[in-house]
DNA sequence: TTGAAAAAAGATAAATTAGTCTTTATTTAT
DNA sequence: ATAAATAAAGACTAATTTATCTTTTTTCAA
Protein backbone atom coordinates (compact mmCIF):
# COMPACT_ATOMS: atom_id res chain seq x y z
CA UNK A 1 0.00 0.00 0.00
CA UNK A 2 2.37 2.65 1.22
CA UNK A 3 6.16 2.50 1.33
CA UNK A 4 7.98 2.04 4.59
CA UNK A 5 9.11 5.65 4.28
CA UNK A 6 5.53 6.83 4.12
CA UNK A 7 4.44 4.65 6.98
CA UNK A 8 7.22 5.87 9.25
CA UNK A 9 6.62 9.43 8.12
CA UNK A 10 2.99 9.26 9.14
CA UNK A 11 3.62 7.54 12.44
CA UNK A 12 6.46 9.90 13.31
CA UNK A 13 4.46 12.97 12.43
CA UNK A 14 1.52 11.80 14.49
CA UNK A 15 3.77 11.09 17.44
CA UNK A 16 5.45 14.47 17.24
CA UNK A 17 2.08 16.17 16.99
CA UNK A 18 0.88 14.26 20.00
CA UNK A 19 3.85 14.56 22.30
CA UNK A 20 5.90 17.44 21.05
CA UNK A 21 5.59 21.22 21.10
CA UNK A 22 7.79 24.23 20.52
CA UNK A 23 9.01 24.02 24.06
CA UNK A 24 9.13 20.28 24.27
CA UNK A 25 11.03 19.18 21.27
CA UNK A 26 11.48 15.49 20.72
CA UNK A 27 14.73 13.69 19.91
CA UNK A 28 15.07 11.23 17.09
CA UNK A 29 15.81 8.37 19.46
CA UNK A 30 12.64 8.97 21.42
CA UNK A 31 10.58 9.21 18.24
CA UNK A 32 11.97 6.08 16.65
CA UNK A 33 11.48 4.11 19.81
CA UNK A 34 7.94 5.35 20.23
CA UNK A 35 6.86 4.33 16.76
CA UNK A 36 8.92 1.16 16.40
CA UNK A 37 10.99 2.32 13.48
CA UNK A 38 14.68 2.11 12.63
CA UNK A 39 16.27 5.17 14.13
CA UNK A 40 18.69 6.25 11.41
CA UNK A 41 16.20 5.66 8.69
CA UNK A 42 13.60 7.63 10.55
CA UNK A 43 16.08 10.47 10.90
CA UNK A 44 16.38 10.60 7.13
CA UNK A 45 12.66 10.70 6.75
CA UNK A 46 12.31 13.51 9.26
CA UNK A 47 14.84 15.43 7.22
CA UNK A 48 12.51 15.12 4.26
CA UNK A 49 9.59 16.24 6.35
CA UNK A 50 11.46 19.33 7.49
CA UNK A 51 12.59 20.19 4.00
CA UNK A 52 9.33 19.57 2.16
CA UNK A 53 6.00 21.15 2.86
CA UNK A 54 7.17 22.37 6.26
CA UNK A 55 5.55 19.41 7.90
CA UNK A 56 8.06 19.11 10.70
CA UNK A 57 10.23 21.78 12.32
CA UNK A 58 13.54 21.12 13.97
CA UNK A 59 16.37 22.79 15.81
CA UNK A 60 19.80 21.41 16.48
CA UNK A 61 21.91 21.52 19.58
CA UNK A 62 21.13 20.99 23.21
CA UNK A 63 17.40 20.95 23.87
CA UNK A 64 16.94 20.70 20.17
CA UNK A 65 14.69 18.22 18.45
CA UNK A 66 11.54 18.00 16.40
CA UNK A 67 8.17 19.61 16.81
CA UNK A 68 5.21 20.84 14.79
CA UNK A 69 4.10 24.42 14.38
CA UNK A 70 0.43 25.25 14.68
CA UNK A 71 0.32 25.78 10.96
CA UNK A 72 1.82 22.35 10.35
CA UNK A 73 -0.80 20.73 12.55
CA UNK A 74 -3.46 22.03 10.22
CA UNK A 75 -1.87 20.52 7.13
CA UNK A 76 -3.71 17.69 5.45
CA UNK A 77 -2.24 14.24 5.86
CA UNK A 78 -1.54 14.32 2.17
CA UNK A 79 1.20 16.85 2.84
CA UNK A 80 3.10 14.15 4.69
CA UNK A 81 2.76 11.74 1.78
CA UNK A 82 3.87 14.37 -0.67
CA UNK A 83 6.86 15.25 1.44
CA UNK A 84 8.15 11.71 1.10
CA UNK A 85 7.08 11.44 -2.53
CA UNK A 86 4.40 8.88 -1.96
CA UNK A 87 1.10 10.35 -3.04
CA UNK A 88 0.81 8.06 -6.05
CA UNK A 89 -1.78 6.15 -4.14
CA UNK A 90 -4.29 8.88 -4.88
CA UNK A 91 -3.09 9.83 -8.32
CA UNK A 92 -2.09 6.74 -10.23
CA UNK A 93 -3.84 3.97 -12.14
CA UNK A 94 -4.39 0.68 -10.23
CA UNK A 95 -3.12 -1.27 -13.19
CA UNK A 96 -0.06 0.89 -13.53
CA UNK A 97 -0.99 2.62 -16.76
CA UNK A 98 0.86 5.85 -17.28
CA UNK A 99 -2.24 7.93 -16.96
CA UNK A 100 -5.51 7.50 -15.14
CA UNK A 101 -8.29 9.40 -16.83
CA UNK A 102 -11.88 9.22 -17.91
CA UNK A 103 -10.84 9.42 -21.51
CA UNK A 104 -8.46 6.50 -21.35
CA UNK A 105 -9.64 4.29 -18.52
CA UNK A 106 -8.36 0.85 -17.63
CA UNK A 107 -10.80 -2.00 -16.95
CA UNK A 108 -10.80 -1.27 -13.23
CA UNK A 109 -11.08 2.47 -13.52
CA UNK A 110 -14.83 2.73 -13.27
CA UNK A 111 -14.86 0.83 -10.00
CA UNK A 112 -11.66 2.23 -8.63
CA UNK A 113 -12.46 5.88 -9.22
CA UNK A 114 -14.84 5.94 -6.27
CA UNK A 115 -12.37 4.33 -3.97
CA UNK A 116 -9.66 6.65 -5.15
CA UNK A 117 -11.90 9.61 -4.50
CA UNK A 118 -12.43 8.40 -0.97
CA UNK A 119 -8.75 7.87 -0.42
CA UNK A 120 -8.18 11.40 -1.63
CA UNK A 121 -10.87 12.68 0.69
CA UNK A 122 -9.35 10.88 3.59
CA UNK A 123 -5.87 12.20 2.97
CA UNK A 124 -6.97 15.71 2.11
CA UNK A 125 -9.74 16.37 4.59
CA UNK A 126 -7.97 14.88 7.55
CA UNK A 127 -5.38 17.10 9.19
CA UNK A 128 -2.31 16.01 11.05
CA UNK A 129 -3.88 17.33 14.23
CA UNK A 130 -6.97 15.23 13.57
CA UNK A 131 -4.84 12.13 13.64
CA UNK A 132 -3.05 13.27 16.77
CA UNK A 133 -6.41 13.80 18.47
CA UNK A 134 -7.52 10.37 17.37
CA UNK A 135 -4.27 9.00 18.64
CA UNK A 136 -4.89 10.44 22.07
CA UNK A 137 -7.94 8.29 22.49
CA UNK A 138 -7.93 5.13 24.57
CA UNK A 139 -6.98 2.17 22.52
CA UNK A 140 -5.47 3.89 19.51
CA UNK A 141 -1.84 2.92 18.90
CA UNK A 142 1.04 3.82 16.60
CA UNK A 143 3.45 1.04 17.41
CA UNK A 144 3.52 -2.72 17.64
CA UNK A 145 4.08 -3.12 21.32
CA UNK A 146 1.80 -4.50 23.91
CA UNK A 147 -0.58 -1.99 25.41
CA UNK A 148 0.74 -0.91 28.75
CA UNK A 149 -1.47 -2.40 31.38
CA UNK A 150 0.64 -0.86 34.16
CA UNK B 1 -0.27 1.06 -4.59
CA UNK B 2 0.48 -2.28 -6.21
CA UNK B 3 3.84 -3.70 -7.16
CA UNK B 4 4.92 -3.90 -10.77
CA UNK B 5 4.46 -7.65 -10.55
CA UNK B 6 0.84 -7.24 -9.53
CA UNK B 7 0.17 -4.65 -12.19
CA UNK B 8 1.61 -6.81 -14.95
CA UNK B 9 -0.17 -9.84 -13.54
CA UNK B 10 -3.52 -8.13 -13.75
CA UNK B 11 -2.98 -6.67 -17.19
CA UNK B 12 -1.67 -9.95 -18.55
CA UNK B 13 -4.52 -11.94 -17.10
CA UNK B 14 -7.07 -9.57 -18.52
CA UNK B 15 -5.46 -9.71 -21.92
CA UNK B 16 -5.34 -13.49 -21.92
CA UNK B 17 -8.98 -13.64 -20.84
CA UNK B 18 -9.89 -11.26 -23.61
CA UNK B 19 -7.91 -12.66 -26.51
CA UNK B 20 -7.05 -16.21 -25.62
CA UNK B 21 -8.89 -19.48 -25.37
CA UNK B 22 -8.08 -23.15 -25.14
CA UNK B 23 -7.72 -23.30 -28.88
CA UNK B 24 -6.11 -19.96 -29.29
CA UNK B 25 -3.28 -19.89 -26.83
CA UNK B 26 -1.23 -16.76 -26.60
CA UNK B 27 2.55 -16.52 -26.63
CA UNK B 28 4.52 -14.58 -24.08
CA UNK B 29 5.83 -12.19 -26.69
CA UNK B 30 2.34 -11.29 -27.85
CA UNK B 31 1.14 -10.80 -24.30
CA UNK B 32 4.05 -8.64 -23.22
CA UNK B 33 3.72 -6.49 -26.30
CA UNK B 34 -0.01 -6.14 -25.84
CA UNK B 35 0.24 -4.90 -22.29
CA UNK B 36 3.47 -2.90 -22.54
CA UNK B 37 5.44 -4.96 -20.10
CA UNK B 38 8.98 -6.34 -20.07
CA UNK B 39 8.77 -9.72 -21.77
CA UNK B 40 11.04 -11.86 -19.59
CA UNK B 41 9.73 -10.41 -16.41
CA UNK B 42 6.18 -11.00 -17.55
CA UNK B 43 7.10 -14.60 -18.29
CA UNK B 44 8.16 -15.04 -14.68
CA UNK B 45 4.91 -13.59 -13.47
CA UNK B 46 2.89 -15.87 -15.72
CA UNK B 47 4.75 -18.77 -14.20
CA UNK B 48 3.50 -17.67 -10.81
CA UNK B 49 -0.01 -17.36 -12.14
CA UNK B 50 0.07 -20.88 -13.52
CA UNK B 51 1.50 -22.30 -10.32
CA UNK B 52 -0.69 -20.45 -7.84
CA UNK B 53 -4.46 -20.47 -7.69
CA UNK B 54 -4.69 -21.90 -11.22
CA UNK B 55 -5.22 -18.45 -12.61
CA UNK B 56 -3.68 -19.13 -15.98
CA UNK B 57 -3.09 -22.35 -17.85
CA UNK B 58 -0.25 -23.06 -20.21
CA UNK B 59 1.12 -25.66 -22.54
CA UNK B 60 4.57 -25.79 -24.06
CA UNK B 61 5.66 -26.63 -27.52
CA UNK B 62 4.37 -25.60 -30.93
CA UNK B 63 0.97 -23.99 -30.72
CA UNK B 64 1.51 -23.78 -27.01
CA UNK B 65 0.97 -20.70 -24.95
CA UNK B 66 -1.27 -19.26 -22.27
CA UNK B 67 -5.02 -19.31 -21.85
CA UNK B 68 -7.69 -19.27 -19.17
CA UNK B 69 -10.05 -22.08 -18.34
CA UNK B 70 -13.70 -21.29 -17.79
CA UNK B 71 -13.19 -21.92 -14.11
CA UNK B 72 -10.30 -19.46 -14.03
CA UNK B 73 -12.41 -16.79 -15.67
CA UNK B 74 -14.77 -16.95 -12.74
CA UNK B 75 -12.06 -16.41 -10.17
CA UNK B 76 -12.12 -13.15 -8.26
CA UNK B 77 -9.48 -10.60 -9.15
CA UNK B 78 -8.08 -11.15 -5.71
CA UNK B 79 -6.87 -14.57 -6.84
CA UNK B 80 -4.47 -12.80 -9.19
CA UNK B 81 -3.13 -10.62 -6.41
CA UNK B 82 -2.71 -13.58 -4.13
CA UNK B 83 -0.91 -15.53 -6.82
CA UNK B 84 1.79 -12.88 -6.94
CA UNK B 85 1.77 -12.36 -3.19
CA UNK B 86 0.33 -8.89 -3.26
CA UNK B 87 -2.95 -8.90 -1.41
CA UNK B 88 -1.59 -6.85 1.47
CA UNK B 89 -3.52 -3.95 0.07
CA UNK B 90 -6.71 -5.42 1.48
CA UNK B 91 -5.29 -6.96 4.62
CA UNK B 92 -2.71 -4.65 6.12
CA UNK B 93 -2.71 -1.50 8.22
CA UNK B 94 -2.24 1.79 6.34
CA UNK B 95 0.34 2.90 8.84
CA UNK B 96 2.22 -0.36 8.59
CA UNK B 97 1.39 -1.71 12.03
CA UNK B 98 1.77 -5.43 12.28
CA UNK B 99 -1.88 -6.02 12.75
CA UNK B 100 -4.98 -4.17 11.70
CA UNK B 101 -7.85 -4.80 14.05
CA UNK B 102 -10.70 -3.20 15.88
CA UNK B 103 -9.08 -4.00 19.18
CA UNK B 104 -5.80 -2.33 18.36
CA UNK B 105 -6.54 0.30 15.74
CA UNK B 106 -4.17 2.93 14.43
CA UNK B 107 -5.27 6.56 14.18
CA UNK B 108 -6.41 6.10 10.59
CA UNK B 109 -8.16 2.81 11.10
CA UNK B 110 -11.63 4.16 11.71
CA UNK B 111 -11.58 6.06 8.45
CA UNK B 112 -9.65 3.53 6.46
CA UNK B 113 -11.73 0.51 7.37
CA UNK B 114 -14.52 1.58 5.03
CA UNK B 115 -12.17 2.12 2.17
CA UNK B 116 -10.46 -1.15 2.84
CA UNK B 117 -13.83 -2.89 2.83
CA UNK B 118 -14.54 -1.40 -0.55
CA UNK B 119 -11.19 -2.43 -1.91
CA UNK B 120 -11.89 -5.92 -0.69
CA UNK B 121 -15.31 -5.85 -2.29
CA UNK B 122 -13.84 -4.70 -5.55
CA UNK B 123 -11.19 -7.40 -5.63
CA UNK B 124 -13.45 -10.15 -4.38
CA UNK B 125 -16.71 -9.47 -6.15
CA UNK B 126 -15.17 -8.72 -9.50
CA UNK B 127 -14.18 -11.73 -11.57
CA UNK B 128 -11.43 -11.95 -14.11
CA UNK B 129 -14.08 -12.34 -16.79
CA UNK B 130 -15.79 -9.17 -15.56
CA UNK B 131 -12.61 -7.25 -16.26
CA UNK B 132 -12.23 -8.87 -19.64
CA UNK B 133 -15.77 -7.86 -20.53
CA UNK B 134 -15.07 -4.36 -19.38
CA UNK B 135 -11.91 -4.40 -21.41
CA UNK B 136 -13.82 -5.30 -24.53
CA UNK B 137 -15.69 -2.04 -24.39
CA UNK B 138 -14.83 0.89 -26.57
CA UNK B 139 -12.33 3.13 -24.92
CA UNK B 140 -11.03 0.78 -22.25
CA UNK B 141 -7.29 0.12 -22.49
CA UNK B 142 -4.62 -2.01 -20.85
CA UNK B 143 -1.52 -0.47 -22.33
CA UNK B 144 0.08 2.92 -22.74
CA UNK B 145 -0.08 3.21 -26.47
CA UNK B 146 -2.06 5.57 -28.54
CA UNK B 147 -5.53 4.38 -29.37
CA UNK B 148 -5.50 3.04 -32.87
CA UNK B 149 -7.36 5.52 -35.05
CA UNK B 150 -6.81 3.27 -38.07
C1' DT C 1 34.90 30.46 24.26
C1' DT C 2 34.63 25.80 24.94
C1' DG C 3 32.31 21.44 25.33
C1' DA C 4 28.49 18.79 24.68
C1' DA C 5 24.07 17.88 22.58
C1' DA C 6 21.54 17.62 19.03
C1' DA C 7 20.02 17.40 13.88
C1' DA C 8 21.92 17.64 8.99
C1' DA C 9 24.52 15.74 5.58
C1' DG C 10 27.00 12.33 3.37
C1' DA C 11 28.75 7.83 2.50
C1' DT C 12 27.97 3.09 2.55
C1' DA C 13 25.70 -1.39 3.05
C1' DA C 14 21.93 -4.67 2.90
C1' DA C 15 17.67 -6.23 1.21
C1' DT C 16 14.11 -6.32 -2.01
C1' DT C 17 12.13 -5.70 -6.39
C1' DA C 18 12.54 -5.41 -11.23
C1' DG C 19 14.46 -6.96 -15.33
C1' DT C 20 17.39 -9.88 -18.57
C1' DC C 21 19.59 -13.79 -20.46
C1' DT C 22 20.61 -18.80 -20.94
C1' DT C 23 19.55 -23.47 -20.58
C1' DT C 24 16.25 -27.18 -20.07
C1' DA C 25 12.00 -29.66 -20.63
C1' DT C 26 7.86 -30.46 -23.20
C1' DT C 27 5.05 -30.68 -27.10
C1' DT C 28 3.80 -30.82 -31.87
C1' DA C 29 4.40 -31.66 -36.65
C1' DT C 30 7.15 -33.48 -40.15
C1' DA D 1 13.07 -40.01 -34.88
C1' DT D 2 13.99 -35.31 -35.54
C1' DA D 3 13.50 -30.51 -35.58
C1' DA D 4 11.25 -26.57 -34.25
C1' DA D 5 8.37 -24.02 -31.09
C1' DT D 6 7.24 -22.99 -26.94
C1' DA D 7 6.96 -22.36 -21.68
C1' DA D 8 9.68 -23.56 -17.35
C1' DA D 9 13.51 -23.11 -14.70
C1' DG D 10 17.61 -21.16 -13.25
C1' DA D 11 21.31 -17.89 -13.05
C1' DC D 12 22.44 -13.47 -13.28
C1' DT D 13 22.28 -8.15 -13.39
C1' DA D 14 20.34 -3.64 -12.39
C1' DA D 15 17.67 -0.52 -9.90
C1' DT D 16 15.33 0.91 -5.99
C1' DT D 17 14.22 0.90 -1.30
C1' DT D 18 15.45 0.27 3.30
C1' DA D 19 18.79 0.64 6.76
C1' DT D 20 23.18 1.85 9.16
C1' DC D 21 27.25 4.40 10.23
C1' DT D 22 30.32 8.53 10.16
C1' DT D 23 31.30 13.30 9.83
C1' DT D 24 29.80 18.05 9.93
C1' DT D 25 27.16 21.90 11.42
C1' DT D 26 24.39 24.33 14.63
C1' DT D 27 23.01 25.57 19.12
C1' DC D 28 23.00 26.01 23.94
C1' DA D 29 24.94 26.35 28.50
C1' DA D 30 28.60 26.48 31.55
S1 LIG E 1 -7.06 4.29 -15.60
FE1 LIG E 1 -6.66 2.67 -14.25
S2 LIG E 1 -7.51 3.43 -12.44
FE2 LIG E 1 -7.93 5.03 -13.79
S1 LIG F 1 -4.92 -0.61 12.33
FE1 LIG F 1 -4.19 0.75 10.86
S2 LIG F 1 -5.66 0.54 9.32
FE2 LIG F 1 -6.40 -0.84 10.80
XYZ file of C-alpha atoms in Angstrom, chain B:
150
model
C -0.273 1.056 -4.585
C 0.481 -2.276 -6.209
C 3.843 -3.700 -7.162
C 4.923 -3.905 -10.768
C 4.455 -7.648 -10.545
C 0.838 -7.238 -9.529
C 0.165 -4.648 -12.194
C 1.608 -6.807 -14.945
C -0.171 -9.843 -13.540
C -3.519 -8.129 -13.746
C -2.983 -6.666 -17.191
C -1.667 -9.949 -18.555
C -4.520 -11.944 -17.096
C -7.074 -9.568 -18.519
C -5.462 -9.708 -21.917
C -5.343 -13.491 -21.924
C -8.977 -13.641 -20.843
C -9.891 -11.260 -23.610
C -7.910 -12.657 -26.510
C -7.051 -16.214 -25.620
C -8.893 -19.479 -25.374
C -8.081 -23.147 -25.136
C -7.722 -23.305 -28.880
C -6.110 -19.959 -29.286
C -3.283 -19.891 -26.832
C -1.227 -16.763 -26.601
C 2.554 -16.517 -26.635
C 4.520 -14.580 -24.079
C 5.827 -12.189 -26.688
C 2.345 -11.288 -27.851
C 1.143 -10.800 -24.304
C 4.049 -8.642 -23.217
C 3.720 -6.490 -26.298
C -0.012 -6.138 -25.845
C 0.242 -4.899 -22.295
C 3.471 -2.896 -22.537
C 5.439 -4.961 -20.104
C 8.980 -6.340 -20.074
C 8.774 -9.716 -21.767
C 11.038 -11.857 -19.593
C 9.731 -10.405 -16.411
C 6.182 -11.004 -17.548
C 7.099 -14.604 -18.292
C 8.158 -15.044 -14.682
C 4.911 -13.589 -13.469
C 2.888 -15.874 -15.720
C 4.754 -18.775 -14.197
C 3.496 -17.666 -10.812
C -0.014 -17.360 -12.142
C 0.074 -20.883 -13.517
C 1.501 -22.298 -10.319
C -0.694 -20.454 -7.839
C -4.458 -20.466 -7.695
C -4.687 -21.902 -11.216
C -5.221 -18.454 -12.612
C -3.678 -19.133 -15.982
C -3.094 -22.352 -17.849
C -0.249 -23.062 -20.207
C 1.120 -25.659 -22.536
C 4.573 -25.793 -24.060
C 5.655 -26.628 -27.525
C 4.373 -25.602 -30.934
C 0.974 -23.987 -30.719
C 1.507 -23.781 -27.011
C 0.968 -20.695 -24.951
C -1.273 -19.264 -22.271
C -5.017 -19.305 -21.853
C -7.687 -19.275 -19.166
C -10.049 -22.083 -18.337
C -13.696 -21.288 -17.786
C -13.187 -21.915 -14.111
C -10.295 -19.463 -14.031
C -12.410 -16.790 -15.671
C -14.772 -16.952 -12.737
C -12.058 -16.410 -10.165
C -12.117 -13.149 -8.261
C -9.480 -10.603 -9.152
C -8.082 -11.151 -5.708
C -6.868 -14.565 -6.843
C -4.471 -12.797 -9.185
C -3.129 -10.618 -6.415
C -2.710 -13.581 -4.135
C -0.911 -15.527 -6.816
C 1.792 -12.877 -6.937
C 1.770 -12.357 -3.188
C 0.335 -8.890 -3.263
C -2.950 -8.903 -1.408
C -1.587 -6.850 1.466
C -3.517 -3.951 0.075
C -6.715 -5.420 1.481
C -5.295 -6.958 4.616
C -2.707 -4.654 6.124
C -2.705 -1.505 8.225
C -2.237 1.794 6.338
C 0.343 2.901 8.835
C 2.219 -0.358 8.590
C 1.391 -1.711 12.031
C 1.772 -5.433 12.277
C -1.878 -6.017 12.750
C -4.976 -4.169 11.702
C -7.853 -4.803 14.053
C -10.697 -3.196 15.880
C -9.082 -4.001 19.180
C -5.804 -2.332 18.359
C -6.540 0.302 15.741
C -4.170 2.932 14.429
C -5.275 6.561 14.176
C -6.411 6.095 10.591
C -8.156 2.805 11.102
C -11.634 4.157 11.712
C -11.579 6.058 8.447
C -9.654 3.527 6.464
C -11.726 0.514 7.372
C -14.521 1.583 5.034
C -12.166 2.123 2.175
C -10.460 -1.151 2.839
C -13.827 -2.891 2.833
C -14.540 -1.400 -0.553
C -11.194 -2.425 -1.909
C -11.895 -5.919 -0.692
C -15.312 -5.852 -2.292
C -13.839 -4.704 -5.552
C -11.195 -7.397 -5.634
C -13.450 -10.151 -4.382
C -16.708 -9.466 -6.149
C -15.171 -8.724 -9.500
C -14.183 -11.729 -11.565
C -11.430 -11.949 -14.113
C -14.075 -12.336 -16.789
C -15.785 -9.169 -15.563
C -12.612 -7.248 -16.264
C -12.227 -8.869 -19.641
C -15.766 -7.859 -20.531
C -15.073 -4.355 -19.380
C -11.906 -4.398 -21.410
C -13.824 -5.297 -24.530
C -15.694 -2.043 -24.388
C -14.834 0.894 -26.571
C -12.330 3.129 -24.915
C -11.029 0.781 -22.255
C -7.286 0.124 -22.490
C -4.618 -2.010 -20.849
C -1.516 -0.471 -22.328
C 0.076 2.921 -22.741
C -0.078 3.212 -26.470
C -2.063 5.573 -28.541
C -5.527 4.383 -29.375
C -5.504 3.045 -32.869
C -7.361 5.515 -35.048
C -6.808 3.268 -38.073
